[in-house]
Amino acid sequence: DYGQMTGRRYGLISQHNCEKADTVFVCLGSAAENIEAVIDYLRATRGIEVGVIHVNVLRPFPENAIIQALRGKKKAIVIERTDEPLSGDNPLTSDIKIALSKAAANFFHNAHTGLEKLDPSKEMPEILSGVYGLGSRDFRPEAIIGAYDFAQGKVARKDGKLFGEGVSFFFLGIDHPYAVGSDETPSCLPDKSIAVRFHSVGGWGMITTGKNLGEILGEFSIYVAKRDKVVDENGEPKEVVHISANPKYGSEKKGAPTNHFLVAAPERIRVNCDLRHVNVVLCCDPKIFLHTNPLKGLEAGGAFVWESNEPTPEAAWQRIPKSARKLIIEKNIQVYALDGFAIAKQATDREDLQ
């Protein structure tokens, strides 16, 4: 009934690219889409097949579905956003191991009614357990690549240990002896995406501006779909422009530097993390170069829109540090200087807004 009403159908688990894959990730929640994007990147750049299993129902745990999905796989990388160091395993890892052990027991005796059997000598995968998101850290593509490479024995944890050297557990996204990662840092955004990073100061309305821009682009997407009569499978206006927008949480204090991130793309945006590869930087902090580098991660040919009250372009150019000017020239970055305060004052005569 839910599927008929919404067009969205969920089984006990969902799978992506698992048919040909010997190594699969297993996870809960939005982590699955992040992993999907990286899997497609690895297939395109390395020619390897990796899968991901998204557990949609945790209780009652879908043991048989997990047994069927993991049968014959060589490695299962279980990723969780929790750490219980006093337990034998983290919760999802424990549930998966129990399900597989029951299936292995059924190979010798009918010990668990309703569960399929699994040959432990040929069909049992090795289980790795990883933790991401501790302290609200981003779940980034390079972390997922690092987890995969660790499972293949290509990279070691920070403590120097490889998978198989008495360890199978790792952390992602934090500075820890058990952490793994990768020097490969792809954006994994869809082709033809436009990625925008905002720089501002807390209390100046940047988060509201970012939300408003996202809403405007969303309304524009609906307008184009209706104009061109583009509909989805339910007959509703199709999402022509996909939007992802979020602030950098924890940086909203008044007077402190803040960031906001926005992506507009022709297809679903599966990566959800702070952007390190952007096409546009919108900066309403005139003193930005005193405390950070707003050009970091800006692609060649990108646009830098900067708040400046300098009277001439030459004067604004001189306010930019020499190293940044060199980078702008080398990467052919387009610079636009706007006196935002003057524009705002002209927009209203209200005394409290002057």
Short mmCIF file of N, CA and C in Angstrom, two decimals, residues 22 71 92 160 171 185 187 202 204 208 233 250 270 279 284 293 297 315 326-327 333:
data_model
loop_
_atom_site.label_atom_id
_atom_site.label_comp_id
_atom_site.label_asym_id
_atom_site.label_seq_id
_atom_site.Cartn_x
_atom_site.Cartn_y
_atom_site.Cartn_z
N ASP A 22 32.59 -9.17 -5.14
CA ASP A 22 33.07 -10.09 -4.11
C ASP A 22 33.14 -9.40 -2.75
N ARG A 71 25.80 -14.58 1.01
CA ARG A 71 26.27 -15.92 0.64
C ARG A 71 27.26 -15.84 -0.53
N LEU A 92 25.22 -3.67 14.60
CA LEU A 92 24.92 -4.25 13.29
C LEU A 92 25.88 -5.38 12.96
N GLY A 160 49.75 1.16 11.74
CA GLY A 160 50.61 0.35 10.89
C GLY A 160 50.12 -1.05 10.62
N PHE A 171 38.41 2.88 12.29
CA PHE A 171 37.64 4.13 12.39
C PHE A 171 37.79 4.92 11.09
N THR A 185 40.79 11.85 -3.27
CA THR A 185 39.72 12.69 -2.71
C THR A 185 38.74 13.16 -3.80
N SER A 187 35.13 14.17 -5.61
CA SER A 187 33.89 14.79 -5.10
C SER A 187 32.72 13.82 -5.15
N GLY A 202 28.78 34.67 11.32
CA GLY A 202 27.56 34.34 12.04
C GLY A 202 26.73 35.57 12.35
N TRP A 204 24.97 37.19 9.99
CA TRP A 204 24.82 38.01 8.78
C TRP A 204 23.80 37.42 7.80
N THR A 208 20.26 31.64 6.02
CA THR A 208 18.96 31.98 5.42
C THR A 208 19.10 32.20 3.92
N GLU A 233 7.11 8.90 -12.80
CA GLU A 233 6.26 7.72 -12.99
C GLU A 233 4.90 7.86 -12.33
N GLY A 250 27.48 23.81 13.68
CA GLY A 250 28.36 24.15 14.79
C GLY A 250 29.11 25.44 14.59
N ARG A 270 24.01 12.09 -4.22
CA ARG A 270 24.09 11.05 -3.21
C ARG A 270 25.13 11.33 -2.13
N ASN A 279 32.58 24.92 -7.69
CA ASN A 279 32.64 25.73 -8.91
C ASN A 279 32.47 27.21 -8.62
N CYS A 284 30.68 36.83 1.57
CA CYS A 284 30.25 38.15 2.03
C CYS A 284 31.06 38.61 3.25
N ASN A 293 41.43 30.52 3.62
CA ASN A 293 41.65 30.61 2.17
C ASN A 293 40.35 30.24 1.46
N GLY A 297 40.00 24.53 -3.04
CA GLY A 297 39.06 23.61 -3.67
C GLY A 297 38.26 24.20 -4.81
N ALA A 315 41.85 48.52 -6.80
CA ALA A 315 42.00 48.57 -5.35
C ALA A 315 41.56 47.26 -4.70
N LYS A 326 48.04 34.99 -7.40
CA LYS A 326 48.77 34.05 -8.26
C LYS A 326 47.89 32.85 -8.60
N LEU A 327 47.20 32.31 -7.59
CA LEU A 327 46.32 31.16 -7.82
C LEU A 327 45.17 31.52 -8.75
N ILE A 333 40.44 31.87 -12.50
CA ILE A 333 39.25 32.08 -11.68
C ILE A 333 38.66 33.45 -11.96
#
